[in-house]
Amino acid sequence: MTLDTFLSPFVNECITSCFQVDNKEPVVLQATRKEFEGSHTLVVFPFTKFSKKSPEETGKIIGEYLINHTSIIANYNVIKGFLNLTLKDNYWQEFLETVVSDSNFGRQPDNGLTVMVEYSSPNTNKPLHLGHLRNNFLGYAVAQILEANGYAVIKANLINDRGIHICKSMLAYTKYGNNETPESANMKGDHLVGKYYVIFDKALKEKASELRELGWNDEEIEKNNPLLQEAQDLLRRWEANDPEVLSLWNKMNSWVYAGFEKTYKRMGVKFDKYYYESDTYLLGKGIVEEGVAKGVFYHKEDNSVWIDLAPEGLDQKLVLRADGTSVYITQDMGTADLKYQEFGIDKSVYVVGNEQDYHFVVLKNIMKRLDRVYAEGIYHLSYGMVDLPSGKMKSREGTVVDADDLMQEVVNEVAAYSKESGKLDDFEENDLNNLFETLGIGALKYYLLKVDPKKRMLFNPQESIDLQGNTGPYIQYTHARIKSVLRKAEQLNLDFLTNSNSVLLEDSEKDVIVWLSNFESTIKQAADEYAPSLVANYVYELAKLFNTFYNELSVLKETDTSKMKLRLQLCLATAKVIKSAMLLLGIDVPERM
RNA sequence: GACUUUGUAGCUCAGUUGGAUAGAGCAACUGCCUUCUAAGCAGUAGGCCAUUGGUUCGAAUCCAAUCAGAGUCACCA
C-alpha cells in the first residue's frame, strides 16, 4: 500500500472531526523539497476552505491529528501552507525489510483483465530501421508494464506481408536478381529483399526520366510507368493465386522472416501471436454488411459504402470501395473483431506511429457505433517519428539508419570504451561479448525509452550514444556495483535479512528508502499512461540516490553491526528494484561489469 | 484552410490531475581513485518555461489568441 492511500483516510477523518465537513477526495502527497525537514508534504491550501482558518493553523491541526492518530509520524512542520511530514525511522526500517522479503515488490496481483499489445508490425519488403526500434522497444516495455500491473498480456505482431510494396521487390528481383539468395549474397534475407526494393525505386526513376525525354508529362508518367504497371500486374496475379507468383512470394518472405527473427532476438522482443495480413486482408467485409443492415453505414450512388462520423466531430469515411474491395480501415475492423473473438480481450493497444492518429480515432468510433463491447478499450499508443539531421528516413531511397547496423555500432562502441578502461581484463572472452551486448543494447533501449513517446526525436548517427550520465549503462553499472558489495558480504557470511535493532537513519540512506517506496505508484502510473519513460526516469533517480549514498557511507567497513545490516538491506532492495524496473523496460542488468 | 501534436539551459530531455527558490544528463570548468567497482561522487557556470493576454491565494502546468516545427484531411497501408 502506498503512503497516500494509507494517510488519506486519516486526513479526511481529521477534516470531519475538526471542521465538521466531509471531504471525499483522496489526498495526494508530494515529495518534500530538500531544503525542508520531512519526506512527504501535504499542500493545505485546499483545506482552508473547510477550516476557515489560515493555512498555517490548518496545517498544524492536521499535523497534530496525524501524530496522535497514526503511529508512523515522528514530526511535522508547516511552512507557508505546506505541511511537511517526517516519518519515524522505524517505519522506514520496516518498509525496507518488506522490500527485501517481497519477491513481487511493486507489482499488482492479477486483475482478471486481458490486454493485447500489437507492435512491430513490419512490412516484409525491407529490413527494420531505427523507427522500428522505437516501436518495438516501446511495445515490449508497455506489455511488461501492463503485466506487472496485473493484466494478462498478449503480445501480437501483425505482419504486413502483402501489397504493392512487396511486389516491387519481387519484380526487381525477377528482373535483376540472377537467382541470388541470402547465402550466395552473404546477406541477411531481409536486407537482400530490401536491396531489391531500393533497386526497383531506382529503376522506376530511371524509366521516368526516359519517358520524360520522350515527351511524357509527369501525370502520365505517374500513371502509366510500365514498371509500376508490371508491379500492379504482379499484385493481381498474387490475388488470383498464381502459383508462380505465390512461390516467389513465399520464398522471399521466408528470407525476410529468417532475417527478422535474428533482429528480434537481438532486440530482445517476443510475440505470443502473429497475424499475417495475407490472412486478414479480406476480413471486415462482413462487418460492412452488418453496418449497412444496422443503418450505421450507407451506400453512395456509385455503390461505395461510407460512414458519417459528423456527430463525433469527424468526417465521412469510406469503408468499402465501389468495386467491393476493402480499404485499410475495413481490414482493421475485421482484425479488431478477430482479436476479440480469439482472446476475449478487454483492452487493445496499438503501437503505431503518430501519422496514423486520425485512422485510429476513426476506427475506435466506428467500433463504438457498431456497439462492440471492446471499443472503449481500444488505445492507440502513438509515438513520434525518429528523424535524422538530414530529415525524414526513407527506405525507398536507402536513407535509413538500419536497426541491425545501429545495434552493432552501439555494441562496438561499448567494447571500445571498455577496452580503454581496461578493468574487465579478467573476463572470459565469451562473457565479455555477452556483457558488451547487454550494455550496448541496454544503452540503445534506454536512450529510446527515456523520452516521452509522443515526442518526435532527432537522432544523429555521427554522435554516438552516451554511456555516462542518464543512460542505461549508468544504471547497469550501479546494479553491478551493488552486486559486488553483496558478493563480498556473502563471502563474509553476513546475515542481514532481519535486523532487530532500530537504527538512526542518515539522510542519504533515507533518501534511497523513501524513493524505493515510490516504485509501486510509478509502475501503476506508467501502466495507466502507457508510459515506459516514467519507469526509466524513476530508476535513473534511484540509481543516482544510491550512488550518493554509496559515496558517502561505507557498507562493509561500518563497525556498528545494526547499521551495516541496514545498509546491506538497502543494497539488496535497491538492486532488486533496479533489476525489476529495468526488466520492465526490456533491459537486462549485469552482475559484474 | 481545418484538425491533431510539439515548443523548458548551447545540445538531449524531466517536470504538465495548478503548489515552496523550474530539475537532470551531455558539452565547458574545479576538485575527489593506497579507501566496498571513477561507466562514479561533490561543486562552478548556464533559464523572458515560444509570445501576448486571461482565470486565482498561487500558472512551465488550465483557457484564449498569435508565432514556429511536424503530422493528418476520405478509396496507399
XYZ file of C-alpha atoms (C1' of nucleotides) in Angstrom:
670
model
C 0.000 0.000 0.000
C 1.267 3.431 -0.824
C 1.596 6.112 1.801
C -1.054 8.251 0.074
C -3.680 5.577 0.411
C -2.629 4.901 3.983
C -2.831 8.515 5.122
C -5.842 9.632 3.078
C -8.498 8.306 5.460
C -6.755 9.857 8.448
C -6.601 13.266 6.834
C -10.250 13.045 5.860
C -11.221 11.867 9.353
C -9.390 14.849 10.731
C -11.310 17.192 8.476
C -14.590 15.643 9.523
C -13.871 15.749 13.227
C -12.080 19.104 13.386
C -14.008 21.113 10.790
C -17.296 19.193 10.533
C -17.030 18.918 6.752
C -16.962 15.748 4.663
C -14.096 15.550 2.218
C -14.392 12.675 -0.202
C -11.336 13.461 -2.277
C -8.365 11.165 -1.784
C -5.362 13.032 -0.510
C -2.249 13.402 -2.648
C 1.136 13.799 -1.052
C 4.128 15.212 -2.800
C 7.824 14.919 -2.105
C 9.200 17.464 0.300
C 11.772 19.806 -1.141
C 15.284 19.092 0.006
C 15.722 22.280 1.981
C 12.893 21.456 4.379
C 12.612 18.895 7.120
C 10.491 15.865 6.207
C 9.891 13.478 3.349
C 6.254 13.963 2.374
C 4.295 17.141 2.019
C 0.599 17.843 2.136
C -0.495 21.070 0.487
C -3.017 22.544 2.888
C -4.426 25.408 0.807
C -7.321 23.285 -0.476
C -8.377 22.564 3.118
C -8.551 26.172 4.236
C -11.998 26.439 2.682
C -13.142 23.759 5.168
C -11.260 25.058 8.192
C -11.912 28.767 7.639
C -8.517 29.278 9.250
C -5.138 30.363 7.959
C -3.065 27.820 6.049
C -0.549 27.676 8.911
C -3.176 26.939 11.535
C -4.894 24.402 9.313
C -1.616 22.643 8.720
C -0.917 22.491 12.431
C -4.310 20.992 13.194
C -3.859 18.280 10.568
C -0.266 17.618 11.623
C -1.259 17.267 15.279
C -4.096 14.935 14.360
C -1.830 12.692 12.323
C 0.713 12.438 15.111
C -1.982 11.467 17.601
C -3.977 9.101 15.418
C -1.320 7.270 13.424
C 1.788 5.575 14.681
C 4.105 6.434 11.845
C 4.546 10.196 12.030
C 7.508 11.392 14.054
C 7.229 15.092 13.465
C 5.796 17.809 11.291
C 6.350 21.423 10.357
C 4.245 23.914 8.477
C 5.786 26.445 6.153
C 3.606 28.807 4.172
C 0.757 26.335 3.910
C 2.852 23.278 3.234
C 2.595 20.562 5.851
C 5.861 18.648 5.847
C 5.736 15.248 7.490
C 8.656 13.375 8.955
C 8.036 9.671 9.301
C 9.560 7.582 12.048
C 12.797 5.822 11.193
C 11.118 2.623 12.410
C 8.575 2.935 9.679
C 11.265 3.136 7.015
C 13.244 0.324 8.534
C 10.220 -1.965 8.487
C 9.396 -0.885 4.988
C 12.899 -1.751 3.835
C 12.558 -5.246 5.264
C 9.332 -5.785 3.352
C 11.064 -4.777 0.122
C 13.827 -7.252 0.834
C 11.444 -10.115 1.549
C 8.703 -9.393 -1.011
C 9.587 -11.040 -4.297
C 6.754 -9.202 -6.073
C 7.507 -5.791 -4.684
C 5.858 -3.070 -6.744
C 3.748 -5.452 -8.806
C -0.027 -5.790 -8.631
C -1.952 -9.063 -8.277
C -3.927 -10.401 -11.258
C -6.793 -8.128 -12.156
C -8.591 -10.605 -14.384
C -8.294 -8.419 -17.463
C -6.709 -9.335 -20.765
C -4.930 -6.835 -22.949
C -3.386 -7.285 -26.353
C -0.430 -5.124 -27.298
C 0.140 -5.053 -31.019
C 3.520 -3.708 -32.002
C 6.330 -4.016 -34.521
C 4.024 -4.706 -37.486
C 6.715 -4.684 -40.166
C 6.435 -4.752 -43.922
C 8.197 -7.696 -45.494
C 9.859 -5.752 -48.278
C 12.674 -4.210 -46.280
C 14.724 -4.606 -43.113
C 13.854 -2.923 -39.820
C 15.207 0.546 -39.147
C 15.592 2.982 -36.276
C 11.896 3.871 -36.260
C 11.045 0.196 -35.779
C 13.447 0.053 -32.856
C 11.475 2.745 -31.086
C 8.253 0.942 -31.878
C 9.474 -2.477 -30.732
C 11.092 -1.272 -27.540
C 8.013 0.748 -26.648
C 5.624 -2.095 -27.379
C 7.602 -4.628 -25.427
C 8.061 -2.314 -22.445
C 4.396 -1.368 -22.319
C 3.460 -5.042 -22.417
C 5.802 -5.766 -19.495
C 4.449 -2.839 -17.520
C 0.850 -3.886 -18.048
C 1.707 -7.387 -16.950
C 3.293 -6.039 -13.773
C 0.013 -4.289 -13.099
C -1.989 -7.480 -13.146
C -3.094 -7.786 -16.747
C -2.819 -10.941 -18.785
C -0.924 -9.661 -21.795
C -0.809 -10.979 -25.337
C 1.962 -9.538 -27.473
C 0.903 -9.516 -31.086
C 2.633 -8.782 -34.347
C 0.569 -8.042 -37.430
C 2.858 -8.651 -40.355
C 2.168 -6.720 -43.495
C 3.215 -9.423 -45.909
C 1.239 -8.477 -48.981
C 0.639 -5.500 -51.201
C 2.220 -3.419 -53.872
C 5.458 -2.771 -51.954
C 6.295 -6.469 -51.777
C 5.509 -6.831 -55.454
C 8.017 -4.109 -56.190
C 10.802 -6.069 -54.512
C 9.625 -9.220 -56.248
C 9.619 -7.576 -59.641
C 13.087 -6.111 -59.240
C 14.332 -9.485 -58.074
C 12.832 -11.229 -61.089
C 14.430 -8.725 -63.434
C 17.831 -8.250 -61.881
C 18.181 -10.937 -59.233
C 20.023 -13.666 -61.143
C 18.675 -16.153 -58.603
C 20.672 -14.562 -55.858
C 19.968 -15.985 -52.384
C 20.875 -14.787 -48.903
C 23.546 -17.490 -48.849
C 25.052 -16.602 -52.224
C 24.957 -12.901 -51.442
C 26.053 -13.475 -47.851
C 23.336 -11.132 -46.650
C 20.536 -11.394 -44.126
C 17.355 -12.198 -46.023
C 15.551 -9.018 -45.027
C 18.481 -6.953 -46.247
C 18.590 -8.815 -49.546
C 14.904 -8.211 -50.199
C 15.312 -4.599 -49.117
C 18.110 -4.231 -51.617
C 15.705 -5.094 -54.440
C 13.154 -2.655 -53.113
C 15.727 0.105 -53.490
C 16.717 -1.229 -56.929
C 13.081 -1.084 -58.009
C 12.773 2.523 -56.973
C 15.926 3.442 -58.827
C 14.767 1.655 -61.978
C 11.386 3.335 -61.693
C 13.009 6.737 -61.564
C 15.303 5.981 -64.479
C 12.322 4.840 -66.511
C 10.531 8.029 -65.574
C 13.301 10.254 -66.850
C 13.477 8.227 -70.091
C 9.791 8.800 -70.594
C 10.136 12.466 -69.778
C 12.668 12.807 -72.584
C 10.168 11.137 -74.897
C 7.806 13.973 -74.088
C 5.507 12.391 -71.468
C 4.219 14.720 -68.812
C 4.533 13.972 -65.111
C 0.961 12.847 -64.683
C 1.215 10.327 -67.499
C 4.481 9.028 -66.124
C 2.987 8.658 -62.668
C 0.016 6.745 -64.019
C 1.479 4.726 -66.848
C 5.039 3.941 -65.899
C 5.357 0.404 -67.294
C 7.379 -0.764 -64.298
C 4.646 0.258 -61.919
C 2.090 -1.438 -64.122
C 4.149 -4.594 -64.044
C 4.198 -4.469 -60.265
C 0.455 -3.957 -60.156
C 0.030 -6.851 -62.520
C 2.076 -8.964 -60.129
C -0.257 -7.972 -57.311
C -3.292 -9.007 -59.359
C -1.683 -12.348 -60.091
C -0.916 -12.748 -56.394
C -4.543 -12.103 -55.529
C -5.568 -14.641 -58.189
C -3.322 -17.234 -56.520
C -0.966 -17.532 -59.475
C 1.316 -20.411 -58.380
C 4.464 -18.916 -59.860
C 3.945 -15.591 -58.097
C 2.978 -17.264 -54.836
C 6.077 -19.390 -54.889
C 8.368 -16.390 -55.338
C 6.399 -14.518 -52.669
C 6.785 -17.409 -50.251
C 10.466 -17.713 -50.971
C 11.254 -14.046 -50.484
C 9.063 -13.748 -47.393
C 10.774 -16.715 -45.785
C 14.106 -14.960 -46.302
C 12.728 -11.877 -44.653
C 11.315 -13.799 -41.693
C 14.635 -15.508 -41.085
C 16.247 -12.071 -41.025
C 13.590 -10.566 -38.767
C 13.914 -13.420 -36.342
C 17.578 -12.612 -35.807
C 16.847 -8.937 -35.390
C 14.018 -9.545 -32.903
C 16.201 -11.883 -30.942
C 18.920 -9.299 -30.633
C 16.397 -6.617 -29.729
C 15.087 -8.923 -27.028
C 11.447 -8.654 -28.052
C 8.968 -11.507 -28.275
C 5.486 -12.179 -29.589
C 2.781 -14.565 -28.494
C 0.697 -14.245 -31.618
C 1.454 -13.448 -35.242
C -1.180 -12.177 -37.608
C -0.467 -12.076 -41.319
C -2.162 -9.553 -43.480
C -2.359 -12.097 -46.282
C -4.810 -13.936 -43.994
C -6.676 -10.927 -42.678
C -6.918 -8.527 -45.610
C -10.297 -9.814 -46.714
C -11.783 -9.603 -43.222
C -14.156 -6.841 -42.386
C -16.476 -7.135 -45.348
C -18.971 -8.988 -43.167
C -18.858 -6.124 -40.720
C -19.616 -3.730 -43.555
C -22.766 -5.696 -44.346
C -23.702 -5.729 -40.694
C -23.172 -1.986 -40.508
C -25.333 -1.360 -43.537
C -28.098 -3.532 -42.073
C -27.895 -1.620 -38.798
C -28.028 1.656 -40.668
C -24.623 2.718 -39.359
C -23.130 2.625 -42.885
C -24.757 3.781 -46.089
C -24.284 3.380 -49.840
C -23.417 6.200 -52.198
C -24.651 6.372 -55.786
C -21.576 4.519 -57.071
C -22.331 1.761 -54.516
C -19.307 2.523 -52.320
C -20.012 2.234 -48.591
C -19.472 5.063 -46.102
C -19.946 6.086 -42.522
C -20.797 9.611 -41.497
C -18.871 10.483 -38.360
C -20.024 14.093 -38.240
C -21.776 13.590 -34.877
C -18.364 12.660 -33.444
C -16.854 15.761 -34.974
C -15.174 13.815 -37.761
C -15.770 13.466 -41.476
C -17.344 10.885 -43.698
C -15.163 7.873 -44.179
C -15.129 5.260 -46.929
C -15.287 1.694 -45.605
C -15.697 -0.252 -48.872
C -14.821 0.723 -52.435
C -17.374 0.825 -55.242
C -15.880 -2.346 -56.704
C -16.388 -4.125 -53.383
C -12.734 -4.267 -52.363
C -11.535 -3.355 -48.888
C -9.555 -0.404 -47.738
C -7.183 -0.218 -44.772
C -9.917 0.552 -42.250
C -12.034 -2.386 -43.461
C -9.229 -4.778 -42.619
C -8.623 -3.170 -39.258
C -12.287 -3.515 -38.371
C -12.111 -7.189 -39.235
C -8.889 -7.723 -37.323
C -10.310 -5.978 -34.258
C -13.217 -8.425 -34.220
C -10.882 -11.337 -34.794
C -8.707 -10.387 -31.842
C -11.730 -10.145 -29.607
C -13.194 -13.419 -30.779
C -9.919 -15.277 -30.284
C -8.869 -13.855 -26.945
C -11.822 -12.051 -25.388
C -9.561 -9.084 -24.806
C -10.671 -6.208 -22.616
C -8.144 -3.767 -23.974
C -6.320 -3.496 -27.241
C -3.216 -1.365 -27.520
C -1.895 -0.450 -30.953
C 1.680 0.778 -31.009
C 1.672 2.733 -34.243
C 3.282 5.976 -35.382
C 1.506 9.275 -34.923
C 0.860 9.763 -38.613
C -1.999 7.347 -38.072
C -3.652 9.263 -35.239
C -6.694 10.042 -37.331
C -7.058 6.475 -38.530
C -7.322 5.121 -35.011
C -9.749 7.771 -33.842
C -11.938 6.733 -36.756
C -11.511 3.025 -36.024
C -12.487 3.429 -32.393
C -15.532 5.489 -33.263
C -16.698 3.047 -35.893
C -16.423 0.129 -33.478
C -18.366 2.128 -30.902
C -21.108 2.809 -33.417
C -21.233 -0.903 -34.107
C -21.730 -1.464 -30.368
C -18.579 -3.502 -29.919
C -18.022 -4.070 -26.192
C -14.281 -3.812 -26.647
C -14.422 -0.468 -28.489
C -13.819 1.581 -25.372
C -10.680 -0.459 -24.700
C -9.026 0.443 -27.995
C -5.975 2.575 -27.334
C -3.617 3.953 -29.929
C -0.165 4.304 -28.400
C 1.011 6.961 -30.759
C 4.670 7.803 -30.957
C 6.686 10.395 -32.821
C 8.976 9.643 -35.708
C 12.714 9.439 -35.310
C 14.320 11.978 -37.607
C 17.852 12.244 -38.870
C 19.677 15.543 -39.173
C 19.114 15.222 -42.913
C 15.373 14.893 -42.359
C 12.975 12.010 -42.618
C 14.195 8.475 -43.211
C 13.112 6.938 -46.499
C 13.530 3.222 -47.107
C 12.963 3.617 -50.802
C 15.902 5.938 -51.106
C 18.059 3.962 -48.752
C 18.437 6.888 -46.321
C 17.668 4.950 -43.173
C 19.539 4.021 -40.049
C 19.348 0.268 -40.214
C 18.371 -1.497 -36.988
C 20.967 -4.261 -37.292
C 23.751 -1.824 -38.116
C 22.867 0.506 -35.292
C 22.734 -2.245 -32.680
C 26.125 -3.480 -33.822
C 27.599 0.013 -33.726
C 26.493 0.647 -30.174
C 27.858 -2.718 -29.047
C 31.168 -1.909 -30.749
C 31.265 1.426 -29.058
C 30.734 -0.171 -25.652
C 33.523 -2.632 -26.376
C 35.911 0.140 -27.374
C 35.070 2.175 -24.280
C 35.523 -0.798 -22.039
C 38.860 -1.807 -23.503
C 40.119 1.695 -22.959
C 39.341 1.495 -19.253
C 40.903 -1.948 -19.073
C 39.123 -3.090 -15.942
C 37.359 -6.057 -17.474
C 40.577 -7.828 -18.296
C 39.750 -10.813 -16.125
C 36.551 -11.632 -18.084
C 36.362 -14.700 -20.313
C 36.035 -13.858 -23.983
C 32.504 -15.218 -24.171
C 31.281 -13.469 -21.031
C 32.827 -10.278 -22.261
C 30.908 -10.407 -25.526
C 27.677 -11.099 -23.680
C 28.374 -8.168 -21.426
C 29.016 -5.812 -24.351
C 25.763 -6.992 -25.855
C 23.859 -6.343 -22.623
C 25.384 -2.909 -22.220
C 25.121 -1.840 -25.853
C 21.534 -2.927 -26.388
C 20.714 -1.574 -22.945
C 22.157 1.813 -23.841
C 20.130 1.911 -27.035
C 16.873 0.846 -25.409
C 17.229 3.271 -22.568
C 18.079 6.047 -24.992
C 14.867 5.459 -26.932
C 12.632 4.741 -23.948
C 13.541 7.547 -21.575
C 11.847 10.042 -23.842
C 8.111 10.668 -23.877
C 6.792 8.569 -26.795
C 4.685 11.422 -28.140
C 7.725 13.482 -28.931
C 9.455 13.203 -32.235
C 13.120 12.761 -31.675
C 16.250 13.592 -33.537
C 18.951 11.015 -33.879
C 22.375 11.997 -35.081
C 24.293 8.912 -36.242
C 27.514 10.943 -36.186
C 27.234 11.403 -32.435
C 27.470 8.159 -30.585
C 25.073 7.129 -27.848
C 26.287 8.268 -24.436
C 27.439 5.765 -21.857
C 27.623 8.150 -18.914
C 25.042 10.139 -17.012
C 21.385 9.484 -17.656
C 21.970 6.296 -19.629
C 21.365 2.575 -19.499
C 24.976 1.700 -18.641
C 24.956 4.132 -15.699
C 22.058 2.230 -14.183
C 23.540 -1.126 -15.115
C 26.797 -0.031 -13.519
C 25.018 0.889 -10.310
C 23.492 -2.563 -10.204
C 26.825 -4.307 -10.824
C 28.412 -2.194 -8.146
C 25.800 -3.168 -5.584
C 26.150 -6.802 -6.537
C 29.850 -6.565 -5.887
C 29.200 -5.404 -2.337
C 26.645 -8.154 -1.815
C 29.078 -10.791 -3.073
C 31.624 -9.617 -0.554
C 29.042 -9.728 2.201
C 28.215 -13.272 1.220
C 31.852 -14.263 1.440
C 31.913 -12.874 4.945
C 28.819 -14.955 5.790
C 26.937 -11.921 6.947
C 23.312 -12.492 7.856
C 21.408 -9.275 7.316
C 17.886 -10.122 6.162
C 16.426 -9.131 9.500
C 17.589 -6.510 11.905
C 16.338 -6.471 15.467
C 17.788 -3.126 16.484
C 16.471 0.216 15.408
C 18.889 2.416 13.596
C 19.048 6.148 13.288
C 18.904 6.780 9.548
C 21.350 9.033 7.751
C 19.894 11.417 5.182
C 21.399 9.666 2.205
C 20.034 6.341 3.423
C 16.592 7.697 3.988
C 16.529 9.345 0.568
C 17.033 5.978 -1.083
C 14.430 4.210 1.052
C 11.837 6.917 0.525
C 12.404 6.702 -3.201
C 12.059 2.923 -3.125
C 8.621 3.445 -1.644
C 7.542 5.233 -4.840
C 8.155 2.229 -7.057
C 4.663 0.807 -6.820
C 2.873 4.023 -7.699
C 5.338 4.622 -10.536
C 4.542 1.330 -12.248
C 0.851 1.943 -11.724
C 1.061 5.328 -13.333
C 3.248 4.013 -16.141
C 0.550 1.457 -16.925
C -2.289 3.971 -16.724
C -0.462 6.280 -19.094
C 1.254 3.631 -21.210
C 4.476 5.464 -20.462
C 7.699 3.466 -20.059
C 9.555 6.767 -19.754
C 8.171 7.124 -16.221
C 9.858 3.878 -15.237
C 13.085 4.976 -16.921
C 13.129 8.263 -15.044
C 12.279 6.537 -11.803
C 15.080 4.025 -11.997
C 17.596 6.687 -13.004
C 16.718 8.738 -9.951
C 17.027 5.628 -7.791
C 20.489 4.885 -9.153
C 21.545 8.455 -8.554
C 20.339 8.459 -4.960
C 22.052 5.158 -4.354
C 25.347 6.381 -5.761
C 25.228 9.387 -3.497
C 24.724 7.106 -0.529
C 27.462 4.789 -1.741
C 29.997 7.565 -1.944
C 29.072 8.993 1.397
C 28.830 5.919 3.584
C 30.695 2.667 3.659
C 28.711 -0.546 3.948
C 31.218 -3.243 4.847
C 33.566 -1.060 6.836
C 30.794 0.118 9.126
C 31.611 -1.046 12.650
C 28.101 -0.768 14.072
C 26.555 -4.129 13.074
C 22.991 -2.853 13.009
C 23.933 -0.035 10.707
C 25.838 -2.373 8.456
C 22.873 -4.735 8.282
C 20.587 -1.912 7.366
C 22.931 -0.793 4.616
C 23.147 -4.286 3.229
C 19.371 -4.440 3.178
C 19.389 -1.135 1.401
C 21.797 -2.533 -1.184
C 19.759 -5.666 -1.717
C 16.481 -3.781 -2.010
C 17.932 -1.254 -4.444
C 19.474 -3.950 -6.623
C 16.141 -5.768 -6.721
C 14.191 -2.703 -7.700
C 16.745 -1.623 -10.315
C 16.655 -5.043 -11.866
C 12.918 -5.306 -11.842
C 12.430 -1.783 -13.225
C 14.952 -2.377 -15.984
C 13.292 -5.657 -16.918
C 10.053 -3.745 -17.331
C 11.915 -1.764 -19.969
C 13.268 -4.942 -21.505
C 16.799 -4.117 -20.352
C 18.987 -6.707 -18.719
C 21.373 -5.800 -15.904
C 24.748 -7.490 -15.403
C 26.050 -8.942 -12.148
C 29.517 -7.598 -12.877
C 30.925 -5.063 -15.255
C -7.653 26.205 -44.889
C -9.382 22.699 -40.785
C -7.959 19.395 -37.066
C -4.074 16.903 -34.038
C 0.632 17.453 -31.822
C 5.312 19.627 -30.173
C 7.994 24.326 -28.336
C 11.646 24.377 -21.000
C 19.732 25.822 -20.281
C 24.423 25.673 -26.209
C 22.574 20.198 -27.128
C 19.239 15.889 -25.457
C 15.362 15.738 -22.218
C 12.462 15.586 -16.877
C 8.779 18.333 -14.574
C 2.028 19.344 -17.120
C -4.573 15.706 -12.100
C -2.321 24.206 -10.697
C 1.777 24.468 -5.281
C 7.513 26.368 -1.977
C 13.571 29.377 -4.997
C 11.916 25.393 -12.624
C 15.418 19.978 -12.417
C 18.800 16.140 -14.742
C 22.403 14.414 -18.357
C 25.821 15.820 -22.303
C 29.298 19.624 -23.650
C 32.707 23.537 -20.545
C 35.326 24.482 -15.961
C 37.157 22.850 -10.299
C 38.083 19.108 -7.009
C 37.965 13.532 -5.372
C 40.846 6.725 -7.008
C 46.650 3.427 -1.330
C 39.629 3.529 0.937
C 33.057 -1.831 -0.589
C 33.778 -1.074 -8.950
C 35.817 6.637 -11.042
C 30.625 3.784 -16.829
C 31.168 7.006 -10.125
C 30.810 11.345 -6.495
C 30.984 16.627 -4.989
C 30.971 21.530 -7.000
C 31.008 26.131 -10.690
C 28.618 28.191 -14.791
C 24.423 28.140 -17.930
C 16.639 29.970 -17.976
C 11.779 36.021 -20.624
C 9.499 27.651 -19.354
C 7.958 30.317 -27.857
C 4.944 35.318 -27.444
C 0.709 38.100 -25.539
C -3.482 38.270 -22.643
C -6.887 35.823 -19.119
C -8.610 32.580 -14.854
C -6.772 32.785 -8.789
C -4.293 32.881 -2.708
C -0.806 30.621 -6.393
C 0.450 29.216 -13.636
C 6.000 25.971 -17.129
C 1.225 23.361 -15.935
C -5.603 25.482 -17.095
C -8.227 28.899 -21.015
C -7.866 32.198 -25.487
C -5.146 34.316 -29.370
C -0.536 34.589 -32.006
C 4.298 32.608 -33.874
C 7.397 28.302 -35.278
C 8.198 22.928 -36.438
C 5.732 18.162 -37.507
C 1.564 15.110 -38.915
C -3.379 14.106 -40.917
C -7.534 15.587 -44.041
C -11.885 10.337 -47.158
C -10.924 4.838 -51.813
C -1.997 3.893 -50.022
C -1.215 0.705 -45.982
